[in-house]
mmCIF file of C-alpha atoms and ligand atoms in Angstrom:
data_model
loop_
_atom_site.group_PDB
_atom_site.id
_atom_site.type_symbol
_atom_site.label_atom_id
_atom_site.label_comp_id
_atom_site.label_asym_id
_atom_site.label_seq_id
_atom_site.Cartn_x
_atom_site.Cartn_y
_atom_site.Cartn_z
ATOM 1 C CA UNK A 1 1.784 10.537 77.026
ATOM 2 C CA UNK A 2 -2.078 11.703 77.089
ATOM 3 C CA UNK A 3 -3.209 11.202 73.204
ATOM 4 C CA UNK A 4 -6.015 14.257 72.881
ATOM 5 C CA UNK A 5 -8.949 12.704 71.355
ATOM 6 C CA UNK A 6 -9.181 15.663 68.688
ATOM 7 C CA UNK A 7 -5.726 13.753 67.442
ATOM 8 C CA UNK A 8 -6.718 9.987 66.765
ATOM 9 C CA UNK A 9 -7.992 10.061 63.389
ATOM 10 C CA UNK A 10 -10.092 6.571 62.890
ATOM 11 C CA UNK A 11 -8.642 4.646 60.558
ATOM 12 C CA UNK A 12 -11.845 4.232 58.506
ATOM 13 C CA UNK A 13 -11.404 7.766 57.663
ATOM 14 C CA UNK A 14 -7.817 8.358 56.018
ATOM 15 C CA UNK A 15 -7.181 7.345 52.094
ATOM 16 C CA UNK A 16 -5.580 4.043 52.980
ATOM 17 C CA UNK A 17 -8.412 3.075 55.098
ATOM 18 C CA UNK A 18 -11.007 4.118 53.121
ATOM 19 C CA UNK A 19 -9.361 1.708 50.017
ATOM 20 C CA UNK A 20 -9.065 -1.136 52.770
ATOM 21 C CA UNK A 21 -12.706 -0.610 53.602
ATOM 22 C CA UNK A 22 -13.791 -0.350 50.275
ATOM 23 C CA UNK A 23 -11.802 -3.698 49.597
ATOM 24 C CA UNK A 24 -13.706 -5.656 52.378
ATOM 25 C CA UNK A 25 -17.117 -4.514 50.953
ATOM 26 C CA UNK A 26 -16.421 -5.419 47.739
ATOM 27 C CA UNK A 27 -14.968 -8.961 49.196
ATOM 28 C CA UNK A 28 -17.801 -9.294 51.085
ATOM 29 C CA UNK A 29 -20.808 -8.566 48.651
ATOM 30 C CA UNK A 30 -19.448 -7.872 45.083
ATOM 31 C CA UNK A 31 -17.036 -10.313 43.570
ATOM 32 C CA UNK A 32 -19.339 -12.352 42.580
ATOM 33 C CA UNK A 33 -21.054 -9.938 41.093
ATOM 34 C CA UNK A 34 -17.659 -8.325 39.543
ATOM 35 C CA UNK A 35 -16.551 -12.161 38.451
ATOM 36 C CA UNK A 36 -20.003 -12.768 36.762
ATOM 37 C CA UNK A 37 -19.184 -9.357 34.854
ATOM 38 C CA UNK A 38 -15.814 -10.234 33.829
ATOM 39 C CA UNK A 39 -17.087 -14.192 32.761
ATOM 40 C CA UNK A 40 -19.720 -12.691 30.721
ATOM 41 C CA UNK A 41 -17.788 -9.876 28.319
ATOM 42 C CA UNK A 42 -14.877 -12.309 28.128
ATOM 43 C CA UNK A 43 -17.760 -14.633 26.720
ATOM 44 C CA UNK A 44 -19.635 -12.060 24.724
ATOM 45 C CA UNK A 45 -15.795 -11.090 22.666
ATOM 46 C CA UNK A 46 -15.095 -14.731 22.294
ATOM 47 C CA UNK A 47 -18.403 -15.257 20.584
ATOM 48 C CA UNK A 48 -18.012 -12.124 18.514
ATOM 49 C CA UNK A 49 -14.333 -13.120 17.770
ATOM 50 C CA UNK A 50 -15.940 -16.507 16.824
ATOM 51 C CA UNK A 51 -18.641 -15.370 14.605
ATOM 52 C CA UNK A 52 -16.165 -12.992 12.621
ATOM 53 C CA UNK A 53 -13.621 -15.316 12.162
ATOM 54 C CA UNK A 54 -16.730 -18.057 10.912
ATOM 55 C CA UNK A 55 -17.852 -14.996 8.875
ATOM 56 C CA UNK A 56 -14.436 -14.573 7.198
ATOM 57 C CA UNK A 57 -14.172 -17.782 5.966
ATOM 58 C CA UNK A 58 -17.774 -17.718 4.451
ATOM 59 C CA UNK A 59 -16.470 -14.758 2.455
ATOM 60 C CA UNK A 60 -13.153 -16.566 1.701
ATOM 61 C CA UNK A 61 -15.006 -19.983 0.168
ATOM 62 C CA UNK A 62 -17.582 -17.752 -1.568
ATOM 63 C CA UNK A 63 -14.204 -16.115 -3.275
ATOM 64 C CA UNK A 64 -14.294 -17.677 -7.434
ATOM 65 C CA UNK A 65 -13.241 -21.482 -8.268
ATOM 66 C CA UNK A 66 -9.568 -21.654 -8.323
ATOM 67 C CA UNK A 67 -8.727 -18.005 -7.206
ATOM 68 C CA UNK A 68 -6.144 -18.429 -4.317
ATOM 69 C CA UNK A 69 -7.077 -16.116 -1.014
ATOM 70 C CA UNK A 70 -3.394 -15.358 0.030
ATOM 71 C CA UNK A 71 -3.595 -14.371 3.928
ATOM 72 C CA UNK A 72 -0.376 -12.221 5.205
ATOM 73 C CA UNK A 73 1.030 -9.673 7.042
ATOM 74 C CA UNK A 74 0.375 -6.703 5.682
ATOM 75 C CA UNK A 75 2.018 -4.263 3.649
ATOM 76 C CA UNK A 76 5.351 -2.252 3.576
ATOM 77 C CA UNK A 77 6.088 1.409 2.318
ATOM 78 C CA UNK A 78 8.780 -0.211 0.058
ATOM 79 C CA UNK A 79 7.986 -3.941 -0.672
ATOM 80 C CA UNK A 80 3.940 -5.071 -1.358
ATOM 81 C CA UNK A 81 4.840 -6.885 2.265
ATOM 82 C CA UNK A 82 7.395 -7.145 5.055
ATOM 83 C CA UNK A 83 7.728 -11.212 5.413
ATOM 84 C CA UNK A 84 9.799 -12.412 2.840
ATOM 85 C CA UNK A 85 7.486 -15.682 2.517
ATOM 86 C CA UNK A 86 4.793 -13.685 1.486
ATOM 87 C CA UNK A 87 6.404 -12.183 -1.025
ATOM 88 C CA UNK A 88 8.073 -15.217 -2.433
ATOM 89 C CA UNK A 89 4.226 -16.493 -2.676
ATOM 90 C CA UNK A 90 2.775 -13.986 -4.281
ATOM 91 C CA UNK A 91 5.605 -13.725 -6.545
ATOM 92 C CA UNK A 92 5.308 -17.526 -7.557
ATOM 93 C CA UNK A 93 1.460 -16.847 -8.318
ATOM 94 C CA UNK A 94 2.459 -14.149 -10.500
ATOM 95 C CA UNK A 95 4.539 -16.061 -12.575
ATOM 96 C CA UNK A 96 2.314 -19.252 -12.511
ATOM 97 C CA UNK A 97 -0.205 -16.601 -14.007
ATOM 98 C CA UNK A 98 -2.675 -17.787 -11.008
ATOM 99 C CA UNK A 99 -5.480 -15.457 -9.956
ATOM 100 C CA UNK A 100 -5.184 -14.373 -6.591
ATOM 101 C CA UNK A 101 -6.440 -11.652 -3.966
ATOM 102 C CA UNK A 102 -4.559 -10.877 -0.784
ATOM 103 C CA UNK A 103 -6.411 -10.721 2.586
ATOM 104 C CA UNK A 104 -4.548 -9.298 5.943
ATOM 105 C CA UNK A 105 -7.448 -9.649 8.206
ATOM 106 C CA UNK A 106 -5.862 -12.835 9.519
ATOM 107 C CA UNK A 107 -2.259 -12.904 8.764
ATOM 108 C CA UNK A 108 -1.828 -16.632 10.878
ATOM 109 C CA UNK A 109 -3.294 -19.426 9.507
ATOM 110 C CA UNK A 110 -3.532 -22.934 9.951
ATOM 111 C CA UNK A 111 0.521 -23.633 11.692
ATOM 112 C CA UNK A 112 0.190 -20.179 13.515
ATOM 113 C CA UNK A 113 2.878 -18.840 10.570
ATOM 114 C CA UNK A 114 2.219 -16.268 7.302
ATOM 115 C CA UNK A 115 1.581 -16.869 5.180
ATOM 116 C CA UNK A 116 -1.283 -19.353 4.367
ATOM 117 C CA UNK A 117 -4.170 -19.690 1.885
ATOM 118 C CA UNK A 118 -7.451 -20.822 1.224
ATOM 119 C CA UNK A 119 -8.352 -22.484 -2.102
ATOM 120 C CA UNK A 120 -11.812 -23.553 -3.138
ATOM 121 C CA UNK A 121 -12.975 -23.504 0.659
ATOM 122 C CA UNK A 122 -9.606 -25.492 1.685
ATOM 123 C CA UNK A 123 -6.942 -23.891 4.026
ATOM 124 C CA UNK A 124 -3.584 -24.289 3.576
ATOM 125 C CA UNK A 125 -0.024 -23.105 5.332
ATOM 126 C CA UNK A 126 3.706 -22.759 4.503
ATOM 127 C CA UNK A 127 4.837 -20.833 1.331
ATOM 128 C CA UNK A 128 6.800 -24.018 0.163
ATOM 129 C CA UNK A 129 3.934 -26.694 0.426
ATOM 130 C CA UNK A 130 1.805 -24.188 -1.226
ATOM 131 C CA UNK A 131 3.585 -23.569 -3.973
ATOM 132 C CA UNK A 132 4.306 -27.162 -3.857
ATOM 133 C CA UNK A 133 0.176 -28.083 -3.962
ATOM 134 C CA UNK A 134 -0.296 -25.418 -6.359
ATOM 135 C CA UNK A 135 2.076 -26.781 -8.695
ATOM 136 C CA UNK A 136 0.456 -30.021 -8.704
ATOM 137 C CA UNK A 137 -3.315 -28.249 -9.041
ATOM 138 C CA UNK A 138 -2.517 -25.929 -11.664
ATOM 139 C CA UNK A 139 -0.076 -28.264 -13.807
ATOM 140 C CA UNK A 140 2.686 -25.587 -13.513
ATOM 141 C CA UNK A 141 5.882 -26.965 -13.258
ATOM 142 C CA UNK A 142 8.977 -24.166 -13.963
ATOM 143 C CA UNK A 143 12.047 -27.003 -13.453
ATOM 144 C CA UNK A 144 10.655 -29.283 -16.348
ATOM 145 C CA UNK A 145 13.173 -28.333 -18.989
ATOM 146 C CA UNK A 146 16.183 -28.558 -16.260
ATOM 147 C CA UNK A 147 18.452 -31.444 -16.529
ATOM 148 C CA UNK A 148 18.705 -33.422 -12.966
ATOM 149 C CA UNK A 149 21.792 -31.746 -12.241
ATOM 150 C CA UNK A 150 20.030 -28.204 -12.076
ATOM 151 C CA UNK A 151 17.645 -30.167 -10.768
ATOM 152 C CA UNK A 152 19.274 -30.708 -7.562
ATOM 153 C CA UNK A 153 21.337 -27.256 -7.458
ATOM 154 C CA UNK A 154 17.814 -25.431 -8.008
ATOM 155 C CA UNK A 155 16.588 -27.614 -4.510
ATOM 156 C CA UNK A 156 19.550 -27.085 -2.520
ATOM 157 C CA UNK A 157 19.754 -23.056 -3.536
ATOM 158 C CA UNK A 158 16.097 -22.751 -2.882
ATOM 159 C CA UNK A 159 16.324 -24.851 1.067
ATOM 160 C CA UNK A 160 19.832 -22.305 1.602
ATOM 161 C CA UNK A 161 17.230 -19.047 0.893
ATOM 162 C CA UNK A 162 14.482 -20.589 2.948
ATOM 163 C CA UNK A 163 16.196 -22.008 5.820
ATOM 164 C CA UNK A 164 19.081 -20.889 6.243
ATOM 165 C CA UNK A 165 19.657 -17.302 4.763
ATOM 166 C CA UNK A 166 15.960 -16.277 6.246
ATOM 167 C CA UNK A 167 17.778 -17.031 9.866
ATOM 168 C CA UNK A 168 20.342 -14.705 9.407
ATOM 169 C CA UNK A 169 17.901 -12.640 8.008
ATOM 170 C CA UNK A 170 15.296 -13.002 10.990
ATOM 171 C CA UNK A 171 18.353 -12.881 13.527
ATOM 172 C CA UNK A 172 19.238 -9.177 12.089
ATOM 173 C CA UNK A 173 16.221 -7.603 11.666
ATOM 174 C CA UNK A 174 14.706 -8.975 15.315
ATOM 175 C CA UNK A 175 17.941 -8.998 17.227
ATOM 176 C CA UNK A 176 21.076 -6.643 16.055
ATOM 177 C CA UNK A 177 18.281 -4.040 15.041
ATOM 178 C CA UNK A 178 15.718 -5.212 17.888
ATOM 179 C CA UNK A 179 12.484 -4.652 15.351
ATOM 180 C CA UNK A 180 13.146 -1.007 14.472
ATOM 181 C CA UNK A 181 13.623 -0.687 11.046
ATOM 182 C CA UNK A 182 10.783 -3.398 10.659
ATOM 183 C CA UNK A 183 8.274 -0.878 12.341
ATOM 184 C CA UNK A 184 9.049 1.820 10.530
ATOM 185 C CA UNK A 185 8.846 0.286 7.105
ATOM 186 C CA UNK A 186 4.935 -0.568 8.164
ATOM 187 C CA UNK A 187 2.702 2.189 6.980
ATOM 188 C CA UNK A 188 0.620 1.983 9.943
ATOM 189 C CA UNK A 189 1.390 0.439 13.418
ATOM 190 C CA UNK A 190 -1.311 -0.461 15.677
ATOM 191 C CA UNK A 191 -1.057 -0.241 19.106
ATOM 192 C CA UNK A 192 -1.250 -3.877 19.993
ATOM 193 C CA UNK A 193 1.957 -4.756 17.544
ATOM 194 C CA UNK A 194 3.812 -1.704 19.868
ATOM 195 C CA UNK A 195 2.896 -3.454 22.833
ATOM 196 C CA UNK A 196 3.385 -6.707 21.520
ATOM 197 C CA UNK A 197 6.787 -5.676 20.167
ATOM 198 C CA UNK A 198 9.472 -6.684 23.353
ATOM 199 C CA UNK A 199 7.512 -10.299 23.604
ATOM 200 C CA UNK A 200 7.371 -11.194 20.029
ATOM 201 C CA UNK A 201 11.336 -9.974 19.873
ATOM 202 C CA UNK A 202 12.287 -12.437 23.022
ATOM 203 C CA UNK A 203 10.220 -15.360 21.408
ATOM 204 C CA UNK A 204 12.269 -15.234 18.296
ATOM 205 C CA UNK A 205 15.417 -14.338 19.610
ATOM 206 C CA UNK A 206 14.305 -17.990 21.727
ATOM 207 C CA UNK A 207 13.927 -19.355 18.720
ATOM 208 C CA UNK A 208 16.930 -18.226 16.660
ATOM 209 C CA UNK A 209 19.104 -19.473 19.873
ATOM 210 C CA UNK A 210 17.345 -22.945 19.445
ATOM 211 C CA UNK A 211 17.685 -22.856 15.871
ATOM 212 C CA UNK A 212 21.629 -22.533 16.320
ATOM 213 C CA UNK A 213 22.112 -19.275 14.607
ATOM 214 C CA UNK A 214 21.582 -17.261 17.782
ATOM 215 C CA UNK A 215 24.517 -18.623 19.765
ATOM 216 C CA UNK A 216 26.878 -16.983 17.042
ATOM 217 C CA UNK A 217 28.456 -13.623 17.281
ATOM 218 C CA UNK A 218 26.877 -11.124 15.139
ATOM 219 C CA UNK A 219 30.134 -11.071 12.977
ATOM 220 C CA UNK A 220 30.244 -14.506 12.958
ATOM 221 C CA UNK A 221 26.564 -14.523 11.248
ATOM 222 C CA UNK A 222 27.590 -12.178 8.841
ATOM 223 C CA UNK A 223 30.258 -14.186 7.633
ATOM 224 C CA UNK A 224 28.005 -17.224 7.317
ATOM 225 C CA UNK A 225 25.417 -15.313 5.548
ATOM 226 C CA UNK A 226 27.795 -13.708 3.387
ATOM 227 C CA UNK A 227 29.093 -16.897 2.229
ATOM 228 C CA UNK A 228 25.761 -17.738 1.339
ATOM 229 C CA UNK A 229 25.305 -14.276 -0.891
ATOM 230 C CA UNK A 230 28.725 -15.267 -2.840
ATOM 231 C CA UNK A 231 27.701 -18.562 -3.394
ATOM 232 C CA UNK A 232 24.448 -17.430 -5.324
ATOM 233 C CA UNK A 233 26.297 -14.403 -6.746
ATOM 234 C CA UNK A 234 28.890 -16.772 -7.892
ATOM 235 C CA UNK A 235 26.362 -19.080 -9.290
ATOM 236 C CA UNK A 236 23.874 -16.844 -10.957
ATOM 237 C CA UNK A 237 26.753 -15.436 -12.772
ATOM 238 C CA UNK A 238 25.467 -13.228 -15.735
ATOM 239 C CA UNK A 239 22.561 -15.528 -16.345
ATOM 240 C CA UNK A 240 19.270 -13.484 -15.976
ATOM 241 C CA UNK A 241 17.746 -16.154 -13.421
ATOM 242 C CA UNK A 242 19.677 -18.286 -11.080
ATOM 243 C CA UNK A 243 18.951 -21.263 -13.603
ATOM 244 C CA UNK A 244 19.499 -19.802 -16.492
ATOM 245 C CA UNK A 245 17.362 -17.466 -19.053
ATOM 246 C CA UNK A 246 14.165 -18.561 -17.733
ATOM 247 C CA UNK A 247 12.757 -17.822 -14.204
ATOM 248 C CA UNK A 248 11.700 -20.776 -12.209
ATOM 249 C CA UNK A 249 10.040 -21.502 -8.661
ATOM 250 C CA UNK A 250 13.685 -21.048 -6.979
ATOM 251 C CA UNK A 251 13.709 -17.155 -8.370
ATOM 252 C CA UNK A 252 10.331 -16.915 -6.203
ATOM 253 C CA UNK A 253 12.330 -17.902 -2.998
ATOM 254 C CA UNK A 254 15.067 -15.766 -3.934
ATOM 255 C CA UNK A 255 13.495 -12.815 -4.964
ATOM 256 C CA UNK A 256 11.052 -13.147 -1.954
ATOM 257 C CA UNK A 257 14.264 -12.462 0.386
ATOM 258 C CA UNK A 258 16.704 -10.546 -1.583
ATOM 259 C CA UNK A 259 13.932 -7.899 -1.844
ATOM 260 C CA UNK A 260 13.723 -7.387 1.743
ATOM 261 C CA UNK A 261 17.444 -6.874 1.715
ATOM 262 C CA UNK A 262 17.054 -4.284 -1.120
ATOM 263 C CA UNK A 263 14.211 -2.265 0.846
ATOM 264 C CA UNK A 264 13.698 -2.902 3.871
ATOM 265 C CA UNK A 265 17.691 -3.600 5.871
ATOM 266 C CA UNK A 266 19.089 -0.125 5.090
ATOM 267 C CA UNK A 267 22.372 -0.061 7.226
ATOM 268 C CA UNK A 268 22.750 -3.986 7.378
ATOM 269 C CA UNK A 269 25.663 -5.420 6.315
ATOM 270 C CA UNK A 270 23.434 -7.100 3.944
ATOM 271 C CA UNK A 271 22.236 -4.553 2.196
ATOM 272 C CA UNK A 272 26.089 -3.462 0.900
ATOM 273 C CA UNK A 273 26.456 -7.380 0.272
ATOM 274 C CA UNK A 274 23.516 -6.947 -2.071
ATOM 275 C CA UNK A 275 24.195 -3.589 -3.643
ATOM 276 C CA UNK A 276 27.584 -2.849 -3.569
ATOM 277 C CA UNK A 277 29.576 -6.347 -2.700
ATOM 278 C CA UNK A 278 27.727 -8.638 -5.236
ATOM 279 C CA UNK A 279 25.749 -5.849 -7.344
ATOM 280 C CA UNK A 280 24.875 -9.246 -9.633
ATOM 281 C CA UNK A 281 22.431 -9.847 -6.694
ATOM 282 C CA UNK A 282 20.755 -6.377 -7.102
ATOM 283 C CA UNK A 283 20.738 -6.342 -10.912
ATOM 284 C CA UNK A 284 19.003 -9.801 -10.190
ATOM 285 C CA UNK A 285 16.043 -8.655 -7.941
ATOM 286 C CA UNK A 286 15.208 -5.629 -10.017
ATOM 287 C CA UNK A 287 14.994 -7.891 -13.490
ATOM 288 C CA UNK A 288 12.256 -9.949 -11.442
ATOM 289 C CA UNK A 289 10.967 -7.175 -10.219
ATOM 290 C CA UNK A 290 10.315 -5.976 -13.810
ATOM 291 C CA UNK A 291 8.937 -8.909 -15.089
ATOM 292 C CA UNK A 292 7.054 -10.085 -12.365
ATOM 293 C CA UNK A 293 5.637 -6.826 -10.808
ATOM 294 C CA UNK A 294 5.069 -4.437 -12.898
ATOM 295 C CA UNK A 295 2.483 -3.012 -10.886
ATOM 296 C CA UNK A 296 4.811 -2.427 -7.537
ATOM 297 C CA UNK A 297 4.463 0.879 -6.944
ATOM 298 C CA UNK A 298 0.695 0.632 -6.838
ATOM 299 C CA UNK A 299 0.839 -2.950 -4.491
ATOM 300 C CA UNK A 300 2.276 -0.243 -2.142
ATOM 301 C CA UNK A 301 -0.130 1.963 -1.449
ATOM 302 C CA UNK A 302 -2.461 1.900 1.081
ATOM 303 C CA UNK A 303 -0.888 -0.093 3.016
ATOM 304 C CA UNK A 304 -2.883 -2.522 5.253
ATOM 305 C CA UNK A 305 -2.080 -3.833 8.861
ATOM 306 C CA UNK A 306 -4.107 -6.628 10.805
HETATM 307 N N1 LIG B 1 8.200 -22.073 6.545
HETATM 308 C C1 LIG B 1 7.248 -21.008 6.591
HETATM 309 C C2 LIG B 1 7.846 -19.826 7.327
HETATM 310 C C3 LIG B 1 6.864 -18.699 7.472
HETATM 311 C C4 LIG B 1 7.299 -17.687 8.530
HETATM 312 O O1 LIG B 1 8.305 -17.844 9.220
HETATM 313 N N2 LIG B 1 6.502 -16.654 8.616
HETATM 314 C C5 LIG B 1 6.711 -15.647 9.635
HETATM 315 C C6 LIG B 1 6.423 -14.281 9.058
HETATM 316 S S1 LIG B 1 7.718 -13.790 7.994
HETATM 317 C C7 LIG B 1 5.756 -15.885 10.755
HETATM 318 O O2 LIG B 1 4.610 -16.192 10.524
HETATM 319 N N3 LIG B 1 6.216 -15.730 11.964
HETATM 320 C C8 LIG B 1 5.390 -15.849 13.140
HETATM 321 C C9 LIG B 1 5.727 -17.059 13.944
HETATM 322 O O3 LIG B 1 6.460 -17.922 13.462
HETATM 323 O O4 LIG B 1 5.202 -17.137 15.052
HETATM 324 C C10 LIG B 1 6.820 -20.637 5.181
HETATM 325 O O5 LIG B 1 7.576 -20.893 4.240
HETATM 326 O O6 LIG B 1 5.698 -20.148 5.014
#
């Protein structure tokens, strides 16, 4: 068959080859060029990312001797913030009577976790180790007038809330309810922690499986966790404090995680645990509540994403 010439269209001339042509050119003189671009704004953010961060912590050592800088996620509409280690930290300095200001510009600190702090120029991480440091620095020490036996059942209650219950806590609000909740108890959402969301959820749901928790079924974990619940509901008892009529650094751990049951897991099995199954355990978190934050309504407003 005779091809009319009118009917061969050059290649050089249709979309595809235009794209192809374009792509040799640029191969051929520009990606150098384009590479050089691309080196030098990836340098130029690193140095501004550099200078901030170097800038921040200027402002954080300049902060008053012995006022801590506590560094966190940020705020909630319902708790002063979502992570429950946060919370059990700032509600330790509260009843140490320690100054503090909070900062969310840089929620991960030193071990890549919130929350951490800085202290007369001197960075710090883990809610336990600072409370632990502080402790020592500020001469506060809330188990003193327990015997050893409380003692020890003050330790183990406060490793259960912190490493075990926050599991079964993490493994519900990142897995069974895949973040939702979380992100709409945050007053604002930025676009990156959208975006972010599906690879953050699959890192901890890696973790929670390598942890051990994550291999259970979900009823399974609720079981565990609710044995957990009695055996602080049974403990606490009608005391006002789980040790008694005084609160101590253990009501900081507890508090810290019961709170986030109380506000932010509405439609957990948790939350009816808390409320309705062992109401001792809600009476509990709003006596804290009462005499350690008096000012919670106004620690919610504006509420502050990184
Ligand atoms: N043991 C730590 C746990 C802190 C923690 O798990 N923080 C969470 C926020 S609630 C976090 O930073 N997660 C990010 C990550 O681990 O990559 C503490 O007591 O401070």
């Amino acid at each position: 068959m005779v091809v009319e010439d009118s009917e061969v269209v050059p290649f050089g001339s249709t979309m595809l080859g235009s794209v192809v042509e374009g792509c040799c050119w640029w191969w051929q003189n520009g990606r150098v060029t384009t590479a050089a671009v691309v080196l030098l704004a990836f340098g130029a953010v690193s140095v501004k990312r550099y200078v901030a961060r170097k800038n921040r912590r200027k402002r954080w050592a300049a902060v008053e001797k012995d006022v801590v800088v506590v560094h966190g996620l940020g705020k909630g509409r319902r708790t002063p913030n979502l992570s429950p280690f946060v919370l059990t930290l700032e509600t330790y300095l509260r009843l140490a009577k320690i100054p503090y200001q909070m900062d969310y510009e840089e929620p991960f600190g030193p071990k890549g976790q919130s929350p951490w702090i800085t202290l007369n120029g001197q960075e710090m991480g883990d809610s336990q180790l600072i409370i632990q440091m502080l402790g020592r620095h500020f001469g506060k020490d809330f188990t003193a007038s327990l015997t050893k036996e409380q003692k020890g059942a003050a330790r183990a209650f406060n490793m259960m809330v912190t490493e075990h219950l926050a599991w079964g806590f993490r493994l519900w609000r990142w897995v069974e309810n895949k973040g939702r909740l979380m992100l709409q108890e945050m007053d604002r959402v930025p676009f990156i922690v959208r975006l972010l969301m599906p690879l953050k959820r699959r890192q901890i749901s890696k973790s929670l499986y390598l942890q051990g928790i994550g291999r259970h079924s979900a009823e399974e974990v609720h079981d565990i966790i609710e044995r957990d619940l009695a055996a602080i509901s049974f403990y606490l008892g009608d005391k006002p404090f789980l040790m008694g009529s005084d609160l101590c650094e253990v009501d900081c751990a507890l508090f810290g995680s019961l709170a986030q049951i109380m506000w932010n897991y509405s439609g957990s099995p948790y939350e009816t645990m808390v409320k309705v199954k062992y109401p001792n355990l809600k009476e509990y978190v709003l006596r804290v509540k009462e005499r350690l934050w008096p000012d919670w309504d106004q620690c919610l407003k504006r509420p502050k994403m990184s």
